[in-house]
Tab-separated table of N, CA and C in Angstrom:
chain	number	residue	atom	x	y	z
A	1	MET	N	-42.759	23.792	-2.709
A	1	MET	CA	-42.215	23.054	-1.584
A	1	MET	C	-41.555	21.753	-2.048
A	2	ARG	N	-42.226	21.038	-2.927
A	2	ARG	CA	-41.684	19.782	-3.425
A	2	ARG	C	-40.392	20.018	-4.214
A	3	LEU	N	-40.355	21.043	-5.032
A	3	LEU	CA	-39.151	21.386	-5.793
A	3	LEU	C	-38.002	21.734	-4.862
A	4	THR	N	-38.299	22.437	-3.778
A	4	THR	CA	-37.265	22.783	-2.793
A	4	THR	C	-36.680	21.527	-2.165
A	5	ASN	N	-37.518	20.577	-1.821
A	5	ASN	CA	-37.036	19.319	-1.233
A	5	ASN	C	-36.158	18.546	-2.210
A	6	ILE	N	-36.562	18.527	-3.454
A	6	ILE	CA	-35.768	17.840	-4.477
A	6	ILE	C	-34.415	18.519	-4.637
A	7	LEU	N	-34.401	19.842	-4.658
A	7	LEU	CA	-33.130	20.576	-4.780
A	7	LEU	C	-32.224	20.324	-3.577
A	8	ILE	N	-32.811	20.276	-2.395
A	8	ILE	CA	-32.010	20.002	-1.197
A	8	ILE	C	-31.421	18.599	-1.264
A	9	LEU	N	-32.223	17.622	-1.652
A	9	LEU	CA	-31.720	16.255	-1.792
A	9	LEU	C	-30.611	16.164	-2.830
A	10	MET	N	-30.788	16.851	-3.941
A	10	MET	CA	-29.749	16.849	-4.980
A	10	MET	C	-28.471	17.493	-4.464
A	11	LEU	N	-28.600	18.595	-3.741
A	11	LEU	CA	-27.436	19.273	-3.192
A	11	LEU	C	-26.691	18.357	-2.224
A	12	LEU	N	-27.438	17.691	-1.353
A	12	LEU	CA	-26.809	16.762	-0.409
A	12	LEU	C	-26.124	15.608	-1.129
A	13	PHE	N	-26.777	15.077	-2.131
A	13	PHE	CA	-26.225	13.949	-2.881
A	13	PHE	C	-24.931	14.329	-3.590
A	14	PHE	N	-24.925	15.451	-4.264
A	14	PHE	CA	-23.750	15.829	-5.045
A	14	PHE	C	-22.639	16.455	-4.210
A	15	SER	N	-22.928	16.852	-2.982
A	15	SER	CA	-21.878	17.438	-2.151
A	15	SER	C	-21.107	16.381	-1.378
A	16	CYS	N	-21.621	15.158	-1.322
A	16	CYS	CA	-20.919	14.074	-0.617
A	16	CYS	C	-19.771	13.551	-1.472
A	17	LYS	N	-18.648	13.297	-0.827
A	17	LYS	CA	-17.536	12.678	-1.530
A	17	LYS	C	-17.863	11.221	-1.765
A	18	LYS	N	-17.549	10.735	-2.946
A	18	LYS	CA	-17.841	9.342	-3.263
A	18	LYS	C	-16.842	8.390	-2.636
A	19	ASP	N	-15.680	8.888	-2.246
A	19	ASP	CA	-14.672	8.013	-1.672
A	19	ASP	C	-14.630	8.077	-0.148
A	20	ASP	N	-15.627	8.741	0.467
A	20	ASP	CA	-15.694	8.739	1.920
A	20	ASP	C	-15.897	7.312	2.404
A	21	VAL	N	-15.151	6.953	3.432
A	21	VAL	CA	-15.249	5.610	3.990
A	21	VAL	C	-15.666	5.753	5.444
A	22	ASP	N	-16.625	4.956	5.854
A	22	ASP	CA	-17.064	4.942	7.237
A	22	ASP	C	-15.896	4.485	8.113
A	23	ALA	N	-15.622	5.224	9.177
A	23	ALA	CA	-14.498	4.908	10.063
A	23	ALA	C	-14.601	3.517	10.663
A	24	ASN	N	-15.817	3.001	10.797
A	24	ASN	CA	-16.001	1.672	11.379
A	24	ASN	C	-16.074	0.566	10.334
A	25	SER	N	-15.752	0.901	9.081
A	25	SER	CA	-15.711	-0.121	8.034
A	25	SER	C	-14.596	-1.112	8.329
A	26	ILE	N	-14.855	-2.357	7.982
A	26	ILE	CA	-13.855	-3.411	8.181
A	26	ILE	C	-12.994	-3.517	6.930
A	27	VAL	N	-11.688	-3.500	7.122
A	27	VAL	CA	-10.723	-3.699	6.048
A	27	VAL	C	-10.166	-5.105	6.205
A	28	LEU	N	-10.284	-5.899	5.168
A	28	LEU	CA	-9.781	-7.272	5.215
A	28	LEU	C	-8.273	-7.291	4.978
A	29	ILE	N	-7.559	-7.972	5.835
A	29	ILE	CA	-6.107	-8.148	5.744
A	29	ILE	C	-5.854	-9.649	5.807
A	30	PRO	N	-5.912	-10.339	4.656
A	30	PRO	CA	-5.837	-11.807	4.680
A	30	PRO	C	-4.461	-12.381	5.022
A	31	ASP	N	-3.403	-11.605	4.844
A	31	ASP	CA	-2.062	-12.127	5.105
A	31	ASP	C	-1.699	-11.940	6.583
A	32	GLU	N	-1.367	-13.018	7.248
A	32	GLU	CA	-1.068	-12.975	8.681
A	32	GLU	C	0.130	-12.085	9.004
A	33	PHE	N	1.176	-12.147	8.195
A	33	PHE	CA	2.358	-11.331	8.474
A	33	PHE	C	2.071	-9.840	8.288
A	34	PHE	N	1.244	-9.512	7.298
A	34	PHE	CA	0.812	-8.130	7.102
A	34	PHE	C	0.046	-7.671	8.343
A	35	GLU	N	-0.901	-8.482	8.792
A	35	GLU	CA	-1.711	-8.086	9.940
A	35	GLU	C	-0.881	-8.005	11.224
A	36	ARG	N	0.069	-8.915	11.395
A	36	ARG	CA	0.929	-8.856	12.588
A	36	ARG	C	1.669	-7.515	12.658
A	37	ASN	N	2.052	-6.989	11.506
A	37	ASN	CA	2.742	-5.706	11.469
A	37	ASN	C	1.806	-4.562	11.849
A	38	LEU	N	0.527	-4.775	11.738
A	38	LEU	CA	-0.455	-3.723	12.040
A	38	LEU	C	-0.997	-3.818	13.462
A	39	ILE	N	-0.627	-4.839	14.222
A	39	ILE	CA	-1.237	-5.087	15.516
A	39	ILE	C	-1.123	-3.887	16.458
A	40	LYS	N	-0.063	-3.112	16.337
A	40	LYS	CA	0.097	-1.953	17.226
A	40	LYS	C	-0.948	-0.874	16.947
A	41	TYR	N	-1.559	-0.908	15.763
A	41	TYR	CA	-2.600	0.063	15.410
A	41	TYR	C	-4.005	-0.495	15.632
A	42	ASP	N	-4.120	-1.811	15.730
A	42	ASP	CA	-5.412	-2.500	15.746
A	42	ASP	C	-6.089	-2.357	17.105
A	43	SER	N	-7.281	-1.779	17.113
A	43	SER	CA	-7.970	-1.551	18.385
A	43	SER	C	-8.403	-2.846	19.061
A	44	ASP	N	-8.654	-3.918	18.299
A	44	ASP	CA	-9.049	-5.168	18.951
A	44	ASP	C	-7.855	-6.077	19.270
A	45	LYS	N	-6.691	-5.722	18.785
A	45	LYS	CA	-5.434	-6.439	19.085
A	45	LYS	C	-5.510	-7.939	18.807
A	46	GLN	N	-6.260	-8.319	17.784
A	46	GLN	CA	-6.395	-9.733	17.436
A	46	GLN	C	-5.939	-9.963	16.000
A	47	ILE	N	-5.327	-11.111	15.778
A	47	ILE	CA	-4.991	-11.539	14.422
A	47	ILE	C	-6.209	-12.308	13.921
A	48	ASN	N	-7.055	-11.625	13.173
A	48	ASN	CA	-8.313	-12.225	12.735
A	48	ASN	C	-8.654	-11.905	11.278
A	49	GLY	N	-7.660	-11.410	10.527
A	49	GLY	CA	-7.878	-11.145	9.105
A	49	GLY	C	-8.589	-9.853	8.802
A	50	GLN	N	-8.734	-8.996	9.800
A	50	GLN	CA	-9.414	-7.731	9.562
A	50	GLN	C	-8.970	-6.666	10.551
A	51	ILE	N	-9.196	-5.429	10.157
A	51	ILE	CA	-8.881	-4.277	10.996
A	51	ILE	C	-9.888	-3.187	10.637
A	52	LEU	N	-10.177	-2.318	11.566
A	52	LEU	CA	-11.104	-1.230	11.284
A	52	LEU	C	-10.399	-0.115	10.516
A	53	TYR	N	-11.120	0.495	9.597
A	53	TYR	CA	-10.561	1.587	8.809
A	53	TYR	C	-10.048	2.709	9.704
A	54	LYS	N	-10.763	3.012	10.777
A	54	LYS	CA	-10.343	4.100	11.668
A	54	LYS	C	-8.970	3.830	12.292
A	55	ASP	N	-8.592	2.548	12.393
A	55	ASP	CA	-7.302	2.193	12.979
A	55	ASP	C	-6.141	2.373	12.001
A	56	ILE	N	-6.434	2.444	10.706
A	56	ILE	CA	-5.350	2.529	9.717
A	56	ILE	C	-5.364	3.800	8.878
A	57	LYS	N	-6.434	4.574	8.947
A	57	LYS	CA	-6.606	5.689	8.012
A	57	LYS	C	-5.499	6.740	8.100
A	58	ASP	N	-4.847	6.873	9.230
A	58	ASP	CA	-3.805	7.892	9.376
A	58	ASP	C	-2.382	7.340	9.311
A	59	ILE	N	-2.233	6.054	9.059
A	59	ILE	CA	-0.894	5.461	8.978
A	59	ILE	C	-0.189	6.003	7.742
A	60	ASP	N	1.025	6.534	7.939
A	60	ASP	CA	1.769	7.062	6.797
A	60	ASP	C	3.050	6.285	6.507
A	61	THR	N	3.413	5.344	7.387
A	61	THR	CA	4.645	4.574	7.210
A	61	THR	C	4.401	3.103	7.544
A	62	LEU	N	4.835	2.223	6.648
A	62	LEU	CA	4.801	0.786	6.907
A	62	LEU	C	6.149	0.196	6.526
A	63	LYS	N	6.675	-0.653	7.416
A	63	LYS	CA	7.943	-1.335	7.148
A	63	LYS	C	7.772	-2.818	7.438
A	64	PHE	N	8.114	-3.629	6.455
A	64	PHE	CA	8.140	-5.083	6.595
A	64	PHE	C	9.566	-5.496	6.258
A	65	ILE	N	10.455	-5.438	7.231
A	65	ILE	CA	11.871	-5.621	6.928
A	65	ILE	C	12.484	-6.853	7.580
A	66	ASN	N	11.673	-7.674	8.220
A	66	ASN	CA	12.158	-8.929	8.772
A	66	ASN	C	12.008	-9.993	7.696
A	67	ALA	N	13.108	-10.400	7.106
A	67	ALA	CA	13.060	-11.344	5.984
A	67	ALA	C	12.376	-12.660	6.349
A	68	GLY	N	12.325	-13.001	7.631
A	68	GLY	CA	11.674	-14.230	8.050
A	68	GLY	C	10.161	-14.124	8.145
A	69	GLU	N	9.644	-12.913	8.100
A	69	GLU	CA	8.196	-12.712	8.213
A	69	GLU	C	7.711	-11.762	7.126
A	70	CYS	N	7.896	-12.172	5.898
A	70	CYS	CA	7.481	-11.342	4.774
A	70	CYS	C	6.062	-11.687	4.359
A	71	PRO	N	5.233	-10.677	4.120
A	71	PRO	CA	3.886	-10.979	3.634
A	71	PRO	C	3.917	-11.539	2.218
A	72	LYS	N	2.984	-12.437	1.936
A	72	LYS	CA	2.849	-12.976	0.583
A	72	LYS	C	1.996	-12.060	-0.276
A	73	THR	N	1.180	-11.272	0.388
A	73	THR	CA	0.328	-10.308	-0.298
A	73	THR	C	0.105	-9.103	0.612
A	74	LEU	N	-0.055	-7.967	0.009
A	74	LEU	CA	-0.430	-6.770	0.764
A	74	LEU	C	-1.874	-6.395	0.438
A	75	SER	N	-2.680	-7.403	0.180
A	75	SER	CA	-4.098	-7.173	-0.067
A	75	SER	C	-4.686	-6.432	1.129
A	76	GLY	N	-5.352	-5.331	0.861
A	76	GLY	CA	-5.879	-4.456	1.901
A	76	GLY	C	-5.129	-3.146	1.964
A	77	ILE	N	-3.916	-3.114	1.381
A	77	ILE	CA	-3.104	-1.899	1.438
A	77	ILE	C	-3.757	-0.737	0.683
A	78	GLU	N	-4.681	-1.050	-0.214
A	78	GLU	CA	-5.351	0.006	-0.968
A	78	GLU	C	-6.149	0.943	-0.063
A	79	HIS	N	-6.447	0.520	1.152
A	79	HIS	CA	-7.196	1.356	2.092
A	79	HIS	C	-6.287	2.289	2.895
A	80	PHE	N	-4.987	2.166	2.736
A	80	PHE	CA	-4.023	3.024	3.432
A	80	PHE	C	-3.769	4.261	2.564
A	81	THR	N	-4.757	5.113	2.478
A	81	THR	CA	-4.706	6.232	1.532
A	81	THR	C	-3.755	7.347	1.953
A	82	ASN	N	-3.297	7.354	3.193
A	82	ASN	CA	-2.334	8.367	3.646
A	82	ASN	C	-0.901	7.836	3.694
A	83	LEU	N	-0.693	6.636	3.170
A	83	LEU	CA	0.626	6.012	3.196
A	83	LEU	C	1.610	6.795	2.330
A	84	LYS	N	2.736	7.187	2.943
A	84	LYS	CA	3.771	7.940	2.230
A	84	LYS	C	5.067	7.133	2.075
A	85	TYR	N	5.313	6.206	2.995
A	85	TYR	CA	6.572	5.460	3.032
A	85	TYR	C	6.255	3.977	3.169
A	86	LEU	N	6.766	3.188	2.237
A	86	LEU	CA	6.574	1.735	2.292
A	86	LEU	C	7.891	1.042	2.024
A	87	GLN	N	8.269	0.167	2.947
A	87	GLN	CA	9.452	-0.668	2.776
A	87	GLN	C	9.031	-2.101	3.047
A	88	VAL	N	9.162	-2.946	2.034
A	88	VAL	CA	8.741	-4.335	2.169
A	88	VAL	C	9.692	-5.232	1.395
A	89	TYR	N	10.196	-6.283	2.050
A	89	TYR	CA	10.962	-7.295	1.334
A	89	TYR	C	9.971	-8.113	0.522
A	90	SER	N	10.158	-8.151	-0.756
A	90	SER	CA	9.216	-8.846	-1.649
A	90	SER	C	9.705	-10.244	-1.998
A	91	VAL	N	10.278	-10.931	-1.018
A	91	VAL	CA	10.887	-12.226	-1.302
A	91	VAL	C	9.877	-13.331	-1.587
A	92	VAL	N	8.620	-13.143	-1.239
A	92	VAL	CA	7.601	-14.150	-1.520
A	92	VAL	C	6.359	-13.534	-2.180
A	93	MET	N	6.497	-12.337	-2.705
A	93	MET	CA	5.357	-11.611	-3.256
A	93	MET	C	5.582	-11.334	-4.745
A	94	PRO	N	4.879	-12.032	-5.645
A	94	PRO	CA	5.104	-11.827	-7.073
A	94	PRO	C	4.486	-10.550	-7.633
A	95	THR	N	3.455	-10.019	-6.966
A	95	THR	CA	2.751	-8.839	-7.462
A	95	THR	C	2.537	-7.861	-6.326
A	96	LEU	N	2.727	-6.580	-6.635
A	96	LEU	CA	2.485	-5.527	-5.652
A	96	LEU	C	1.686	-4.420	-6.321
A	97	ASP	N	0.447	-4.254	-5.876
A	97	ASP	CA	-0.436	-3.239	-6.442
A	97	ASP	C	-0.577	-2.083	-5.464
A	98	LEU	N	0.031	-0.969	-5.801
A	98	LEU	CA	-0.023	0.245	-4.986
A	98	LEU	C	-0.769	1.353	-5.727
A	99	SER	N	-1.612	0.962	-6.663
A	99	SER	CA	-2.288	1.937	-7.517
A	99	SER	C	-3.245	2.851	-6.759
A	100	HIS	N	-3.716	2.436	-5.595
A	100	HIS	CA	-4.618	3.277	-4.808
A	100	HIS	C	-3.882	4.097	-3.757
A	101	ASN	N	-2.595	3.878	-3.622
A	101	ASN	CA	-1.788	4.583	-2.625
A	101	ASN	C	-1.081	5.764	-3.277
A	102	THR	N	-1.871	6.737	-3.673
A	102	THR	CA	-1.345	7.844	-4.479
A	102	THR	C	-0.579	8.891	-3.677
A	103	SER	N	-0.474	8.719	-2.366
A	103	SER	CA	0.324	9.638	-1.547
A	103	SER	C	1.742	9.124	-1.318
A	104	LEU	N	2.032	7.914	-1.812
A	104	LEU	CA	3.363	7.329	-1.600
A	104	LEU	C	4.458	8.212	-2.184
A	105	ARG	N	5.504	8.417	-1.392
A	105	ARG	CA	6.680	9.163	-1.842
A	105	ARG	C	7.911	8.257	-1.903
A	106	TYR	N	7.924	7.236	-1.066
A	106	TYR	CA	9.078	6.333	-0.969
A	106	TYR	C	8.577	4.897	-1.013
A	107	VAL	N	9.104	4.115	-1.958
A	107	VAL	CA	8.765	2.697	-2.053
A	107	VAL	C	10.054	1.900	-2.207
A	108	ASP	N	10.263	0.976	-1.290
A	108	ASP	CA	11.352	0.004	-1.402
A	108	ASP	C	10.696	-1.365	-1.344
A	109	CYS	N	10.629	-2.019	-2.494
A	109	CYS	CA	10.007	-3.349	-2.583
A	109	CYS	C	11.031	-4.367	-3.065
A	110	SER	N	12.225	-4.256	-2.532
A	110	SER	CA	13.329	-5.108	-2.942
A	110	SER	C	13.146	-6.548	-2.524
A	111	GLY	N	13.792	-7.414	-3.280
A	111	GLY	CA	13.955	-8.796	-2.855
A	111	GLY	C	15.081	-8.789	-1.840
A	112	ALA	N	15.817	-9.854	-1.732
A	112	ALA	CA	16.885	-9.884	-0.742
A	112	ALA	C	18.059	-10.688	-1.257
A	113	TYR	N	19.230	-10.281	-0.855
A	113	TYR	CA	20.435	-11.068	-1.066
A	113	TYR	C	20.906	-11.490	0.311
A	114	ILE	N	20.920	-12.780	0.539
A	114	ILE	CA	21.307	-13.292	1.848
A	114	ILE	C	22.563	-14.132	1.653
A	115	ALA	N	23.695	-13.551	2.014
A	115	ALA	CA	24.989	-14.191	1.767
A	115	ALA	C	25.117	-15.520	2.499
A	116	VAL	N	24.594	-15.608	3.702
A	116	VAL	CA	24.704	-16.835	4.486
A	116	VAL	C	23.984	-17.979	3.778
A	117	ALA	N	22.819	-17.686	3.218
A	117	ALA	CA	22.050	-18.710	2.516
A	117	ALA	C	22.587	-18.933	1.106
A	118	GLY	N	23.476	-18.050	0.680
A	118	GLY	CA	24.142	-18.221	-0.600
A	118	GLY	C	23.294	-17.910	-1.817
A	119	GLY	N	22.418	-16.949	-1.696
A	119	GLY	CA	21.653	-16.651	-2.892
A	119	GLY	C	20.754	-15.448	-2.784
A	120	MET	N	20.125	-15.197	-3.918
A	120	MET	CA	19.190	-14.093	-4.014
A	120	MET	C	17.783	-14.640	-3.928
A	121	TYR	N	16.944	-13.883	-3.274
A	121	TYR	CA	15.541	-14.225	-3.176
A	121	TYR	C	14.763	-13.134	-3.883
A	122	ARG	N	14.371	-13.427	-5.105
A	122	ARG	CA	13.642	-12.438	-5.888
A	122	ARG	C	12.416	-13.101	-6.486
A	123	VAL	N	11.303	-12.474	-6.277
A	123	VAL	CA	10.050	-13.023	-6.753
A	123	VAL	C	9.232	-11.951	-7.483
A	124	LEU	N	9.322	-10.712	-7.038
A	124	LEU	CA	8.471	-9.641	-7.555
A	124	LEU	C	8.648	-9.459	-9.062
A	125	LYS	N	7.533	-9.618	-9.790
A	125	LYS	CA	7.536	-9.466	-11.242
A	125	LYS	C	6.666	-8.317	-11.710
A	126	THR	N	5.681	-7.931	-10.892
A	126	THR	CA	4.746	-6.892	-11.302
A	126	THR	C	4.587	-5.861	-10.194
A	127	LEU	N	4.779	-4.603	-10.547
A	127	LEU	CA	4.583	-3.487	-9.631
A	127	LEU	C	3.669	-2.486	-10.306
A	128	ASN	N	2.588	-2.111	-9.628
A	128	ASN	CA	1.649	-1.137	-10.167
A	128	ASN	C	1.592	0.060	-9.231
A	129	LEU	N	2.071	1.204	-9.690
A	129	LEU	CA	2.019	2.443	-8.909
A	129	LEU	C	0.849	3.323	-9.319
A	130	GLY	N	0.087	2.873	-10.306
A	130	GLY	CA	-1.082	3.641	-10.731
A	130	GLY	C	-0.715	5.025	-11.210
A	131	ASP	N	-1.514	5.988	-10.831
A	131	ASP	CA	-1.338	7.372	-11.269
A	131	ASP	C	-0.713	8.202	-10.152
A	132	ASN	N	0.357	7.695	-9.570
A	132	ASN	CA	0.995	8.365	-8.448
A	132	ASN	C	1.795	9.579	-8.932
A	133	LYS	N	1.455	10.740	-8.393
A	133	LYS	CA	2.132	11.990	-8.760
A	133	LYS	C	3.078	12.472	-7.662
A	134	GLU	N	3.250	11.669	-6.606
A	134	GLU	CA	4.057	12.064	-5.455
A	134	GLU	C	5.368	11.295	-5.332
A	135	ILE	N	5.456	10.129	-5.934
A	135	ILE	CA	6.591	9.228	-5.717
A	135	ILE	C	7.920	9.899	-6.064
A	136	GLU	N	8.862	9.823	-5.138
A	136	GLU	CA	10.182	10.419	-5.330
A	136	GLU	C	11.299	9.389	-5.320
A	137	THR	N	11.104	8.289	-4.583
A	137	THR	CA	12.129	7.252	-4.462
A	137	THR	C	11.512	5.891	-4.737
A	138	LEU	N	12.166	5.130	-5.628
A	138	LEU	CA	11.702	3.784	-5.958
A	138	LEU	C	12.905	2.846	-5.958
A	139	ILE	N	12.895	1.883	-5.042
A	139	ILE	CA	13.984	0.920	-4.918
A	139	ILE	C	13.411	-0.467	-5.188
A	140	THR	N	13.969	-1.135	-6.194
A	140	THR	CA	13.473	-2.451	-6.603
A	140	THR	C	14.625	-3.447	-6.757
A	141	ASP	N	15.590	-3.379	-5.864
A	141	ASP	CA	16.745	-4.269	-5.919
A	141	ASP	C	16.316	-5.735	-5.817
A	142	TYR	N	17.042	-6.613	-6.515
A	142	TYR	CA	16.821	-8.059	-6.467
A	142	TYR	C	15.367	-8.440	-6.797
A	143	THR	N	14.859	-7.909	-7.889
A	143	THR	CA	13.514	-8.262	-8.350
A	143	THR	C	13.583	-8.730	-9.796
A	144	TYR	N	12.457	-9.173	-10.302
A	144	TYR	CA	12.334	-9.554	-11.703
A	144	TYR	C	11.682	-8.449	-12.528
A	145	LEU	N	11.629	-7.234	-12.001
A	145	LEU	CA	11.038	-6.126	-12.750
A	145	LEU	C	11.984	-5.755	-13.882
A	146	LYS	N	11.552	-5.996	-15.110
A	146	LYS	CA	12.411	-5.745	-16.260
A	146	LYS	C	12.101	-4.418	-16.936
A	147	ASN	N	10.864	-4.211	-17.249
A	147	ASN	CA	10.484	-3.057	-18.058
A	147	ASN	C	9.538	-2.139	-17.318
A	148	PHE	N	9.943	-1.679	-16.165
A	148	PHE	CA	9.086	-0.778	-15.406
A	148	PHE	C	9.075	0.590	-16.100
A	149	PRO	N	7.901	1.149	-16.362
A	149	PRO	CA	7.806	2.415	-17.122
A	149	PRO	C	8.128	3.636	-16.268
A	150	ILE	N	9.379	3.788	-15.912
A	150	ILE	CA	9.788	4.860	-15.003
A	150	ILE	C	9.522	6.252	-15.588
A	151	SER	N	9.493	6.363	-16.897
A	151	SER	CA	9.244	7.672	-17.521
A	151	SER	C	7.834	8.187	-17.233
A	152	GLN	N	6.924	7.327	-16.789
A	152	GLN	CA	5.573	7.759	-16.432
A	152	GLN	C	5.532	8.470	-15.083
A	153	TYR	N	6.649	8.467	-14.384
A	153	TYR	CA	6.713	9.034	-13.040
A	153	TYR	C	7.831	10.082	-12.974
A	154	PRO	N	7.592	11.265	-13.517
A	154	PRO	CA	8.637	12.289	-13.574
A	154	PRO	C	9.057	12.828	-12.213
A	155	THR	N	8.296	12.547	-11.159
A	155	THR	CA	8.654	13.036	-9.829
A	155	THR	C	9.736	12.176	-9.167
A	156	ILE	N	10.037	11.002	-9.754
A	156	ILE	CA	11.058	10.125	-9.158
A	156	ILE	C	12.420	10.776	-9.296
A	157	LYS	N	13.083	10.933	-8.144
A	157	LYS	CA	14.422	11.542	-8.105
A	157	LYS	C	15.500	10.504	-7.839
A	158	LYS	N	15.118	9.392	-7.209
A	158	LYS	CA	16.107	8.369	-6.865
A	158	LYS	C	15.532	7.002	-7.187
A	159	THR	N	16.315	6.201	-7.904
A	159	THR	CA	15.928	4.824	-8.199
A	159	THR	C	17.119	3.916	-7.942
A	160	SER	N	16.804	2.662	-7.679
A	160	SER	CA	17.830	1.649	-7.548
A	160	SER	C	17.246	0.327	-8.013
A	161	CYS	N	18.036	-0.377	-8.831
A	161	CYS	CA	17.586	-1.694	-9.305
A	161	CYS	C	18.819	-2.587	-9.404
A	162	ILE	N	19.448	-2.848	-8.281
A	162	ILE	CA	20.633	-3.695	-8.217
A	162	ILE	C	20.227	-5.140	-8.480
A	163	ALA	N	20.924	-5.805	-9.358
A	163	ALA	CA	20.711	-7.216	-9.675
A	163	ALA	C	19.281	-7.521	-10.093
A	164	CYS	N	18.686	-6.625	-10.844
A	164	CYS	CA	17.345	-6.886	-11.391
A	164	CYS	C	17.514	-7.689	-12.667
A	165	LEU	N	16.590	-8.566	-12.907
A	165	LEU	CA	16.659	-9.379	-14.113
A	165	LEU	C	15.755	-8.834	-15.185
């Protein structure tokens, strides 16, 4: 009887996924502009630096394309495990870590060229795509990305790096 109980406990332990996340887990979103973009998904509809995992787990597209409200960090984006499409102006973000977003197929993390202001706004120096086997499009226009190891991502079919330094 005791051996049977031990075997059942072992079976239960090893059959659980280690990356299962409780739907009611709190995901910290410290950047106000990032969180403002998520408000339509947020069940509490408050800008308070957090969102429930259940509110973001199925999001597959994020766009931050208003140059006046660019996030300084996308800290918390690692919990968006179903994210396939990301477009973000990286005009104030020096680092972008997407290593946990392995479902991404499209990434546009360009800086910006604003003719009226008379210049380029480029800050992004580090991009981490981790072990992404899905990525097909990578756009990094107006960034400081110099030596991005594109050969590590054979699934990429389209790239753009206009005015990269």
